Coordinates of C-alpha atoms in Angstrom, one line a residue:
Chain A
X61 CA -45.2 23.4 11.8
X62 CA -46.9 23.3 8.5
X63 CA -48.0 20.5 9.0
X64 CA -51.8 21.0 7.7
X65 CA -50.9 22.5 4.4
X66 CA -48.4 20.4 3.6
X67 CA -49.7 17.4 2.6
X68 CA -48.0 14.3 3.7
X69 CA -46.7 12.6 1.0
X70 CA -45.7 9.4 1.8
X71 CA -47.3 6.7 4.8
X72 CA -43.0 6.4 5.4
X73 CA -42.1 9.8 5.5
X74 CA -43.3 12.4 8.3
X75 CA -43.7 15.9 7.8
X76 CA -40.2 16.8 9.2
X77 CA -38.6 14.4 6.5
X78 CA -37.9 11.7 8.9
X79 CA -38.2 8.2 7.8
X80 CA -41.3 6.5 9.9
X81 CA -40.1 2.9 10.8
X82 CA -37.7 1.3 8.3
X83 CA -37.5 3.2 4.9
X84 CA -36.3 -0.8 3.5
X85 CA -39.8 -2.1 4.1
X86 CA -41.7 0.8 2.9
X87 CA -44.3 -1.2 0.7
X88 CA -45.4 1.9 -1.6
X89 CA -41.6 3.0 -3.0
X90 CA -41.0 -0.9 -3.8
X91 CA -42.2 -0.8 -7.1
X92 CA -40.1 2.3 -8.3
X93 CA -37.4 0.3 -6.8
X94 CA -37.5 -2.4 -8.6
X95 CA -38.6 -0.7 -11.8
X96 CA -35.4 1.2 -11.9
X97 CA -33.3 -1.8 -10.5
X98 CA -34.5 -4.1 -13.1
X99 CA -33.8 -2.0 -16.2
X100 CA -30.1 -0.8 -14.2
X101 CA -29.6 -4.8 -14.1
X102 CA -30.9 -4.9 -18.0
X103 CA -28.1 -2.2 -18.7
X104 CA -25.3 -3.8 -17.0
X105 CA -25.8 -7.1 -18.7
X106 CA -26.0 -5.5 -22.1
X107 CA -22.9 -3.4 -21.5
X108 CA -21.2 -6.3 -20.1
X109 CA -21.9 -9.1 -22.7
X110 CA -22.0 -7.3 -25.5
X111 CA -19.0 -4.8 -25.0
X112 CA -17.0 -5.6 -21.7
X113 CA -16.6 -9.1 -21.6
X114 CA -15.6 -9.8 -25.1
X115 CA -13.1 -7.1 -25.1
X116 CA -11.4 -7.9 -22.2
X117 CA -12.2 -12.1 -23.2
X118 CA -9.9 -10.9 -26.7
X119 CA -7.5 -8.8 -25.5
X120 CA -6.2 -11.4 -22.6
X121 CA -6.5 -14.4 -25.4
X122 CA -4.6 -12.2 -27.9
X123 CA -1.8 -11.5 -25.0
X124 CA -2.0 -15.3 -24.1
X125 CA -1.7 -15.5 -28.3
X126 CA 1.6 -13.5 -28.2
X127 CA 2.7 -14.7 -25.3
X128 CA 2.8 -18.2 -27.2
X129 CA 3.7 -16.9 -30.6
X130 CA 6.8 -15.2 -28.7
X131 CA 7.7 -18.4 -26.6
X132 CA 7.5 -20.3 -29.9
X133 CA 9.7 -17.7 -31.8
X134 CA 12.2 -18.1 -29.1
X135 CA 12.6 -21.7 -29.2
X136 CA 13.1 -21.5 -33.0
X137 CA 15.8 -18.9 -32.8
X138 CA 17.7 -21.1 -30.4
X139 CA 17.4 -24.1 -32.1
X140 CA 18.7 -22.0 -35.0
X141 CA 21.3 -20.7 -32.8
X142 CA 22.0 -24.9 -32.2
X143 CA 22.0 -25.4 -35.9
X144 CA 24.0 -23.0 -36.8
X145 CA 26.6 -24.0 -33.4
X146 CA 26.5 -27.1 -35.1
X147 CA 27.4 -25.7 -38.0
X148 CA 30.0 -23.9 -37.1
X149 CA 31.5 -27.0 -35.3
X150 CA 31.5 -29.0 -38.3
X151 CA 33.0 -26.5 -40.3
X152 CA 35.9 -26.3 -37.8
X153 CA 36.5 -30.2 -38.0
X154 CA 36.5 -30.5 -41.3
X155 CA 39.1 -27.4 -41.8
X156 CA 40.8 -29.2 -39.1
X157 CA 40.8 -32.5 -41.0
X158 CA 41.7 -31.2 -44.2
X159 CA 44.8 -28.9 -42.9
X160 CA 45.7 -32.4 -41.5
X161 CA 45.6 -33.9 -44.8
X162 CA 47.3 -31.4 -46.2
X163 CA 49.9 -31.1 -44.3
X164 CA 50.0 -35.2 -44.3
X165 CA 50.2 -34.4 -48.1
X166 CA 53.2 -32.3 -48.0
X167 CA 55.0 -34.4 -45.6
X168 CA 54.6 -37.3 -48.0
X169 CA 55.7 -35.1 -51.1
X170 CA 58.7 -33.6 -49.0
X171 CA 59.3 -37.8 -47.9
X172 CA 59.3 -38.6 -52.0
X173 CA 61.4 -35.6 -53.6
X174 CA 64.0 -36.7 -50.2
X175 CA 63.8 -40.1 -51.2
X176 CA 64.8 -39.3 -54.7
X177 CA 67.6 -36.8 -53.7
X178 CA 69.3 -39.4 -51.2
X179 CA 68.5 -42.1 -53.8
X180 CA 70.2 -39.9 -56.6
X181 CA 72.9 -38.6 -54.2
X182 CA 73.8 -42.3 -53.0
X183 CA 73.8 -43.3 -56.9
X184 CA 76.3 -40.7 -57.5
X185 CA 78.2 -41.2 -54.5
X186 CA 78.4 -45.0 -55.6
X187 CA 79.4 -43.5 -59.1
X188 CA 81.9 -42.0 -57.5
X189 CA 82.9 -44.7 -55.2
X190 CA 83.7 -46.8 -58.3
X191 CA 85.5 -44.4 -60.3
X192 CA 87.8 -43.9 -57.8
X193 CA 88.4 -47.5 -57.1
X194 CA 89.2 -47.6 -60.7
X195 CA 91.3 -44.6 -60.7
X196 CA 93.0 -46.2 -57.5
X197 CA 93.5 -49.3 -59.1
X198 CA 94.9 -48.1 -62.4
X199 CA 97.0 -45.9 -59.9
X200 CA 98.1 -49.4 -58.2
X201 CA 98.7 -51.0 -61.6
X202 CA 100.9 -48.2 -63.1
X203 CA 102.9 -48.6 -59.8
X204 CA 103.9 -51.9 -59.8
X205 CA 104.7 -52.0 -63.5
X206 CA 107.3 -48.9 -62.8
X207 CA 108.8 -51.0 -59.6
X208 CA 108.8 -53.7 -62.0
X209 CA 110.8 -51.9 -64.6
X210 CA 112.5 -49.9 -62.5
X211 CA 113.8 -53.6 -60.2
X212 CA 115.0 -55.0 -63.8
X213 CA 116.9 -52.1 -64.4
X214 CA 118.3 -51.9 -61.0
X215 CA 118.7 -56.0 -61.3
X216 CA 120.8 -55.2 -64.8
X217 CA 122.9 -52.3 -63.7
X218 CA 123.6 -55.2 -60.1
X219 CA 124.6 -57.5 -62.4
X220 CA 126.4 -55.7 -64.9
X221 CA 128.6 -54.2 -62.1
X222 CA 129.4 -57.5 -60.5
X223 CA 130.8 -57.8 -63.9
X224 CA 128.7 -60.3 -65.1
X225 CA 127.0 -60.3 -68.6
X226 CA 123.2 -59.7 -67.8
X227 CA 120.7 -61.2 -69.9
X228 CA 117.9 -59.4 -70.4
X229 CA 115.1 -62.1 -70.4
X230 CA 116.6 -63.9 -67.1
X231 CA 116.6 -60.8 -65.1
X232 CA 113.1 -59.5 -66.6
X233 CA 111.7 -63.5 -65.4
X234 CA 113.3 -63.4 -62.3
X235 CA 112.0 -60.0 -61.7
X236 CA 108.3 -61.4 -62.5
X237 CA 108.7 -64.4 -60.3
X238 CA 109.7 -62.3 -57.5
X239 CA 106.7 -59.7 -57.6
X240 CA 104.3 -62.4 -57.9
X241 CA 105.8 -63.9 -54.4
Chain S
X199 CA -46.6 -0.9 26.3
X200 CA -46.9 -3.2 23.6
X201 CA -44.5 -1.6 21.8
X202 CA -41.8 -1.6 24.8
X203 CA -41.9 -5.4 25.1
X204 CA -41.3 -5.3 21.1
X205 CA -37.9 -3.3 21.9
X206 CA -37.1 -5.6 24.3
X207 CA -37.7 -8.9 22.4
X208 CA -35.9 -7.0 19.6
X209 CA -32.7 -6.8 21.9
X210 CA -33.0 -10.1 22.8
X211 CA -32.9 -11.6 19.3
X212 CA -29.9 -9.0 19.0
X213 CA -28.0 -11.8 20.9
X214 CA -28.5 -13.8 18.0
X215 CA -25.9 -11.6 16.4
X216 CA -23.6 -12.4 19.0
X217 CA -24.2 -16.2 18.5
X218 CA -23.2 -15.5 14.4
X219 CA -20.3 -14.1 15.5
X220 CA -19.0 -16.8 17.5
X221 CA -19.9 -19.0 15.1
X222 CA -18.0 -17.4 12.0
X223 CA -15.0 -16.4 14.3
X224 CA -15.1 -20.6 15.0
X225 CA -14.9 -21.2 10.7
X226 CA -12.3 -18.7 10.3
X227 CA -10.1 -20.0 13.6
X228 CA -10.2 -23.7 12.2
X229 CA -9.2 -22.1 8.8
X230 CA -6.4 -20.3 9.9
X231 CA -5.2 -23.4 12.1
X232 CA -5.6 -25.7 9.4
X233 CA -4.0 -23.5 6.4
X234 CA -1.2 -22.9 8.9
X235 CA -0.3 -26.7 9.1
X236 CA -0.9 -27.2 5.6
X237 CA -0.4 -23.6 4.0
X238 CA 0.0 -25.1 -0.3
X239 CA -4.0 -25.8 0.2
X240 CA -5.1 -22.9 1.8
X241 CA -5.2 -20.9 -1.3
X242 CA -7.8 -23.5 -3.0
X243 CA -10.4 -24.0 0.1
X244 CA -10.8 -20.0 0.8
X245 CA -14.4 -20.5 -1.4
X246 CA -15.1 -23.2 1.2
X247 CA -14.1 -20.6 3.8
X248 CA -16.7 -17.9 3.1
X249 CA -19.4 -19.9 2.0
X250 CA -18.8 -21.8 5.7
X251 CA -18.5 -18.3 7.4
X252 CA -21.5 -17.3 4.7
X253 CA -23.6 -20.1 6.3
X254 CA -22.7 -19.5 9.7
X255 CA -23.7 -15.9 9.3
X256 CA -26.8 -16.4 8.0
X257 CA -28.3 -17.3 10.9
X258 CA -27.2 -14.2 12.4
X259 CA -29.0 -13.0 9.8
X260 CA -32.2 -14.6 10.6
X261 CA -31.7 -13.1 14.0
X262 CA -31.1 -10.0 12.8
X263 CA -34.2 -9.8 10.6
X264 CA -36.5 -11.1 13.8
X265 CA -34.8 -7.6 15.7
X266 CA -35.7 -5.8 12.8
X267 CA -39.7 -7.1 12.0
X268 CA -40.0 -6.4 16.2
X269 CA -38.4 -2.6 15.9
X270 CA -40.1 -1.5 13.4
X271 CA -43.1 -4.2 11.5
X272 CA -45.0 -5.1 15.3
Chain T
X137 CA -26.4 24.1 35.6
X138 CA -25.4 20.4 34.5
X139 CA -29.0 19.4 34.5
X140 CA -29.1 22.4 32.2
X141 CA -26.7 21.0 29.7
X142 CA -27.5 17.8 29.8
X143 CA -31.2 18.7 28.4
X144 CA -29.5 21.0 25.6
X145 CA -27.3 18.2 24.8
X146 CA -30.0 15.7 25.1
X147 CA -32.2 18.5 23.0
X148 CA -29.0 18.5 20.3
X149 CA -28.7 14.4 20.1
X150 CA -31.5 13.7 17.0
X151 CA -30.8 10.3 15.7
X152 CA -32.0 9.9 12.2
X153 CA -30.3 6.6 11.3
X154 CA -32.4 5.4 8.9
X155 CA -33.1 8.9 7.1
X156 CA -30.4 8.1 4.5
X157 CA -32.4 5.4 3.0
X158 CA -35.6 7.4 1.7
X159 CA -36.5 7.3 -1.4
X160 CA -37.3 10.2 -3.0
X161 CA -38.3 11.8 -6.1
X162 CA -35.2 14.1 -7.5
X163 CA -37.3 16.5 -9.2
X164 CA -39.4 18.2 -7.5
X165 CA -41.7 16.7 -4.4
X166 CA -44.4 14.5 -5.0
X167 CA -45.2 10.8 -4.2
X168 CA -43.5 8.4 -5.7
X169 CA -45.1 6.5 -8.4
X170 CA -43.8 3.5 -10.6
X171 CA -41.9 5.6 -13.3
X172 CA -40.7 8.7 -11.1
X173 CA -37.2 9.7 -10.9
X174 CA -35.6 9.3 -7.6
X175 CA -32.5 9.2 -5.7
X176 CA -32.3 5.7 -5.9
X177 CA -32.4 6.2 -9.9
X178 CA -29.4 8.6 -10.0
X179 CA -27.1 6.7 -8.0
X180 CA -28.3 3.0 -10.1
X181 CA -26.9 5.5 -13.0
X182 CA -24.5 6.4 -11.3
X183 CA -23.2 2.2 -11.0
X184 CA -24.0 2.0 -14.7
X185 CA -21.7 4.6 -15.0
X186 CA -18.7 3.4 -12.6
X187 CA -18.9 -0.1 -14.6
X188 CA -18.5 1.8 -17.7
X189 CA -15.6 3.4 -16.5
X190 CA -14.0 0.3 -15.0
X191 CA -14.7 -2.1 -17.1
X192 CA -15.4 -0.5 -20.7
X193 CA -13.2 2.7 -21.0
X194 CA -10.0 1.6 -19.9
X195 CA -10.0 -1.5 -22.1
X196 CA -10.7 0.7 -25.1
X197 CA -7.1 1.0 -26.7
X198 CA -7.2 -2.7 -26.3
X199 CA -3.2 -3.0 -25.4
X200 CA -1.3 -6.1 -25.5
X201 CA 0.8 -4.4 -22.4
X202 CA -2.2 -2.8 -20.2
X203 CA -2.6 0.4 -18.5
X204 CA -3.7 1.1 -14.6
X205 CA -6.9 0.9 -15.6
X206 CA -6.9 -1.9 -18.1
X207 CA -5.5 -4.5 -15.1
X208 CA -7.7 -3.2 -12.8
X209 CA -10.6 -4.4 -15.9
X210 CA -8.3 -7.4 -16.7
X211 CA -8.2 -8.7 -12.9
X212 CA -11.4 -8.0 -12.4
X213 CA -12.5 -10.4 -15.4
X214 CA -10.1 -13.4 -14.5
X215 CA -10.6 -13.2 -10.7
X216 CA -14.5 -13.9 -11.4
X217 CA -13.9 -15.7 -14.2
X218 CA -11.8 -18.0 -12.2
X219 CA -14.5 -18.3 -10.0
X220 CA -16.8 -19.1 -11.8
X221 CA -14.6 -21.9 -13.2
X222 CA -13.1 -23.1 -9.9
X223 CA -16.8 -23.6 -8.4
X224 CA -19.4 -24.4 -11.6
X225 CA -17.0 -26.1 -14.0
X226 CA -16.7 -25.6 -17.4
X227 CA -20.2 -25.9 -18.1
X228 CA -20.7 -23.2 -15.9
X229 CA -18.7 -21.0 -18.4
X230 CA -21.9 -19.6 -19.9
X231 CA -23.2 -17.9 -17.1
X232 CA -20.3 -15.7 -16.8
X233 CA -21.6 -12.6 -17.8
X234 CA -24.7 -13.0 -15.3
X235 CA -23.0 -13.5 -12.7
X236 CA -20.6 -11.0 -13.3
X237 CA -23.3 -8.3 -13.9
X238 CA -24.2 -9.5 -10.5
X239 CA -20.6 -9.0 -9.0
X240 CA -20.2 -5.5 -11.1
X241 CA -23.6 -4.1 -9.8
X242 CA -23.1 -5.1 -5.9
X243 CA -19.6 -3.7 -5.7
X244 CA -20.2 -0.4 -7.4
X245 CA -23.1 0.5 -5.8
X246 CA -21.6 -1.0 -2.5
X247 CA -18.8 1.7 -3.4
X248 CA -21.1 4.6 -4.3
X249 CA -22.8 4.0 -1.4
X250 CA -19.6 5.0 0.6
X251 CA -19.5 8.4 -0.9
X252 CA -21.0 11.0 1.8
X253 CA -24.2 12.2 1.1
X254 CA -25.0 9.4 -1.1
X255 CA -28.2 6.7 -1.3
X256 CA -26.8 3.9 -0.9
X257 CA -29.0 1.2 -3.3
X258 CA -28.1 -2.6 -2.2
X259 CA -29.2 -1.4 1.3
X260 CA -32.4 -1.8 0.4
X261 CA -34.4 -5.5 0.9
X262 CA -36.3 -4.4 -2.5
X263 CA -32.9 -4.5 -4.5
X264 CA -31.2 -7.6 -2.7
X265 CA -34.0 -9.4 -3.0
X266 CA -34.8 -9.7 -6.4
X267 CA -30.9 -9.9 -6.7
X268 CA -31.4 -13.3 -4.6
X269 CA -34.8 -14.2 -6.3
X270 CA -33.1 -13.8 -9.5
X271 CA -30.4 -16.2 -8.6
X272 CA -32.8 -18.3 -6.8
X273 CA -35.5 -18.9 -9.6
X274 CA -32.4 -19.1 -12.1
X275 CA -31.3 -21.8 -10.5
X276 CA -34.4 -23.4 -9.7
X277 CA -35.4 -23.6 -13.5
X278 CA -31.9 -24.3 -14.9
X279 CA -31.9 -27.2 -12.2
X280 CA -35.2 -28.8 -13.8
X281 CA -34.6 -28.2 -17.3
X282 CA -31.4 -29.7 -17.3
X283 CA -32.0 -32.3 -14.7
X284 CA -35.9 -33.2 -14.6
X285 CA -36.3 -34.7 -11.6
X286 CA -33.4 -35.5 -11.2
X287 CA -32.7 -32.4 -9.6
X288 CA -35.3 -33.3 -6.9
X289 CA -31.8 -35.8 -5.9
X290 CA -30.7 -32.4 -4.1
X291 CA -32.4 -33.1 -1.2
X292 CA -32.2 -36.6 -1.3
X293 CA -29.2 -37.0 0.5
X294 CA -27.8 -40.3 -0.7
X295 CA -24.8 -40.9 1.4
X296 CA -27.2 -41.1 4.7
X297 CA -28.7 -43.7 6.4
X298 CA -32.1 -44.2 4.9
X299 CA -33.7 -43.8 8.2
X300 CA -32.5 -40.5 8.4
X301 CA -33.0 -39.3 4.5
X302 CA -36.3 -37.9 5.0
X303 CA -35.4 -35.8 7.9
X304 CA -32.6 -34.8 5.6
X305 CA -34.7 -33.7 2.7
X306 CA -36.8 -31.7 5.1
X307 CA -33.8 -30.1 6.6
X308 CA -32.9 -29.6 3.1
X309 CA -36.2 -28.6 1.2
X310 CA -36.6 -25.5 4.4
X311 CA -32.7 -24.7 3.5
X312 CA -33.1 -24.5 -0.4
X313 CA -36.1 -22.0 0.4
X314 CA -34.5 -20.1 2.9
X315 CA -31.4 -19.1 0.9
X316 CA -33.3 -16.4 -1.4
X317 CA -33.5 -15.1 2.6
X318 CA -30.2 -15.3 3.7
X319 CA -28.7 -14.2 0.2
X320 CA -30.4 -11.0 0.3
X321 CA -30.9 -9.9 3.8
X322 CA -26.9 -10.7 4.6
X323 CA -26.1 -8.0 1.8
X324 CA -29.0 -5.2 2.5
X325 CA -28.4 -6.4 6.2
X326 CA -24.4 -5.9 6.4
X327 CA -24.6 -2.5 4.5
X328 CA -27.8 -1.1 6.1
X329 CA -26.1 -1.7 9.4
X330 CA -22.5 -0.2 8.8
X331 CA -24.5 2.8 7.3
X332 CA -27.1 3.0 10.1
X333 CA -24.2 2.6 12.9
X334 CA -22.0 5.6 11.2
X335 CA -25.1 7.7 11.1
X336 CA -25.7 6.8 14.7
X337 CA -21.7 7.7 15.8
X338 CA -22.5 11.1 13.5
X339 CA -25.3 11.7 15.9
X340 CA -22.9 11.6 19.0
X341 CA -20.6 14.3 17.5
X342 CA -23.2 16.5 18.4
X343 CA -21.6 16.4 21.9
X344 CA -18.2 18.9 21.6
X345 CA -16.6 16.6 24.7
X346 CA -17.4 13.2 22.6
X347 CA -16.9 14.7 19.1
X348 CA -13.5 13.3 18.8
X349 CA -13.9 9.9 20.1
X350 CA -16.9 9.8 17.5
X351 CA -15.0 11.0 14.4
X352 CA -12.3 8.3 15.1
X353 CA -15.5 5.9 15.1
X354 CA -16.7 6.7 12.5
X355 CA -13.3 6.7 10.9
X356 CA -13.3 2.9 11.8
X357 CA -16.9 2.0 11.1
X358 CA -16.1 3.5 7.5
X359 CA -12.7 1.4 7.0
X360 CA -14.7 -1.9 7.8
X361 CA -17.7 -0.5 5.7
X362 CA -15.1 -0.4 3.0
X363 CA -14.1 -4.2 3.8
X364 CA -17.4 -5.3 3.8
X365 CA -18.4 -3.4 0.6
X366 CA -16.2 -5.7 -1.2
X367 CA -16.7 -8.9 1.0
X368 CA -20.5 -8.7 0.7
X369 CA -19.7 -8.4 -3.4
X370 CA -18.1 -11.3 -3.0
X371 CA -19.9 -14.0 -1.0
X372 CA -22.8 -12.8 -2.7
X373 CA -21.4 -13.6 -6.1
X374 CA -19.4 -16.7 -4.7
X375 CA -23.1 -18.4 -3.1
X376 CA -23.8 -17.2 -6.4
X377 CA -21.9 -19.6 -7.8
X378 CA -22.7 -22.4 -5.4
X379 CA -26.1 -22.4 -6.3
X380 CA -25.7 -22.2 -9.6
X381 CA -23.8 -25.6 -9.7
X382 CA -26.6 -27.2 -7.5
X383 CA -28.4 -26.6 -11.0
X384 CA -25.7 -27.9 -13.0
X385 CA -24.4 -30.8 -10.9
X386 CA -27.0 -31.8 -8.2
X387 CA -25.4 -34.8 -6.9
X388 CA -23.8 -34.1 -4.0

């Protein structure tokens, strides 16, 4: 092996390559190590705190933002949706309660022109009524003053065939007395 | 023939590893038996379970590290 | 005869398992000095890159309905996030982006490490320590600057009988010191193993009559590798977090 002109480099290294004893607790590589550690650690936290962190810090507080802002949107637009139920609902009763007052309205205006007719209808019946009482009862009158004449001429022609001599006003006041029997 | 006895004092504290183990496999047993009866805590005491198994372990560790300075540091 | 082929076989069987951690420089050879460029630079840019591209590019078009990508970003954000929330409290807010450089960094170099061929970097005791020591002296200073002594009331456990508070506070002044320790050897420990173990099946396969049973090992070794890449993320970052509300609320 080369042994002699190849110069050993390292107290943990043999010439082959090998590791002598444990490569961790080789003393001489310990301040690379930790050299190259330290500035690896340096360049983590920088990355980390000045770029990593607060990105990923503002993107989950923006999506916790919108998250909100849509959970708020939401329960506007459904109260909205209320409201406007609510709305909607009062419209319906009122058109309700106004078709009811209309047709209340009518009713009452079909009651009064009614009234009116039966009350004008029931005047002129009664009109009527009367008129033909009166008729009836000029009717009546003309009657008895035809049986009337007719029974004193009928009482005259009686008496005049018995042979008697009739006098007018006897027969005309018997006549009388007997009608008004 | 110093250096034999070293290997086998290192093998000995190599039982020490052994000793961790029961140890940690004790932490995690009770763990598991008690997140089974009461399985709505088990999610906030697994911290306490690795820094319990973390403890126990660490005196592995120490045996570990004695196997170690004998193997290769004497 | 069999003697024969047990010797070539025993010849054949080379373990390297600890051959994948060696630093070295990626130009050229050479020792390595403080500056040089290594393996172990290329794959820590390689992590910068991979948190880039999780984290930075796919949130770019910034959508209010996200892509693949961007919930991959956005889960990764609120499941540390939450973490850090659930464990440190609001006041712990603020260290957010620290601890999640720390999560970021473990888990993609966990992951990188997976890749064949690669150098894997939080193996290494050098890394996760200063990980840990980072955590550790973080917390340690935050805890008396916000506190005063009263953070000293950490391991002054109140709820004991006084007889036994000063054993206590010993028990907890050597536990406070030992978790730099355990926080970064359990991470360069767990991967460095899983690594060294698959590397040690690899070196089986050598054998044509155990090749198979070691492929399907090292099929399972890599699935639990994967598992623990993301486990050893996380109760790094979640002790992590522990700590870090010691500092902010000491009381026990």
């Amino acid at each position: 092996m080369a042994t002699e002109t190849k110069d050993i480099v390292s107290a943990c290294v043999d010439s082959y390559g090998s590791a002598v004893g444990m490569p961790q607790l080789c003393g001489e590589w310990m301040g690379n190590q930790i050299f190259w550690l330290v500035i690896t650690l340096v360049a983590i936290f920088l990355i980390l705190s000045r770029v990593a962190l607060p990105r990923i810090g503002a993107i989950l507080a923006e999506r916790q933002g919108t998250i909100t802002n849509d959970i708020a949107a939401a329960e506007d637009l459904k109260a909205k949706a209320v409201e406007a139920e609510e709305t909607y609902n009062k419209a319906l009763a009122d058109a309700r309660a106004q078709a009811q007052a209309i047709a209340a309205e009518a009713r009452a205006e079909i009651q009064a022109d009614l009234d009116v007719a039966i009350a004008k209808a029931d005047a002129e019946i009664a009109a009527k009524a009367a008129e033909s009482e009166a008729a009836i009862a000029e009717i009546r009158a003309g009657a008895l003053d035809s049986i009337q004449a007719v029974a004193k001429d009928t009482a005259g022609e009686v008496v005049a065939a018995l042979g008697g001599q009739a006098d007018e006003a006897g027969i005309a006041g018997a006549v009388d007395a007997r009608m008004k029997g | 023939m110093e250096g034999d006895l070293a290997h086998i004092g290192a093998g000995l504290a190599a039982i020490g590893s052994g000793a961790a183990a029961i140890g940690v496999g004790n932490v995690a047993g009770n763990f598991l038996a008690g997140a089974l009866r009461n399985p709505s805590a088990a999610a906030s005491q697994t911290a306490t379970l690795f820094i319990g198994i973390a403890f126990a372990e660490a005196l592995g560790i120490f045996a570990f590290l004695v196997a170690l300075l004998l193997m290769f540091a004497v | 005869m069999a003697s024969d082929t047990t010797a070539a076989e025993g010849s054949s069987l080379v373990f390297h398992p600890m051959d994948q951690f060696i630093v070295k420089p990626l130009f050229g050879d050479g020792a390595v000095g403080m500056f040089t460029i290594t393996n172990m630079t290329l794959w820590l840019a390689l992590a910068i890159v991979a948190v880039i591209a999780l984290l930075v590019l796919p949130t770019s078009k910034r959508a209010i309905v996200p892509g693949r990508g961007q919930s991959i970003a956005e889960l990764t954000y609120g499941f540390i996030y939450k973490m850090v929330e659930d464990i440190c409290g609001k006041d712990g807010i603020k260290f957010f982006p620290y601890i999640m450089t720390l999560f970021m960094f473990i888990v993609s170099a966990n992951f990188l490490g997976l890749l064949p061929m690669s150098f894997t970097t939080t193996s290494h005791f050098a890394v996760t320590a200063v990980l840990a020591l980072a955590v550790f002296l973080t917390v340690t200073i935050l805890g008396f600057v916000l506190n005063g002594a009263g953070f000293l009331g950490l391991f002054w456990v109140s709820s004991a009988p006084l007889a036994l508070r000063p054993i206590l506070a010993i028990i907890e002044l050597i536990s406070y010191f030992v978790r730099p320790v355990s926080h970064s050897i359990r991470l360069a420990g767990n991967v460095m193993a899983g690594h060294a173990v698959i590397k040690v099946f690899a070196g089986f396969a050598a054998i044509t009559v155990i090749s198979p049973v070691s492929v399907l090992a090292i099929t399972a070794m890599y699935g639990l590798e994967i598992l623990v890449a993301f486990i050893q993320a996380y109760v790094f970052t979640i002790l992590t977090c522990v700590y870090l509300k010691d500092a902010l609320h000491p009381s026990h």
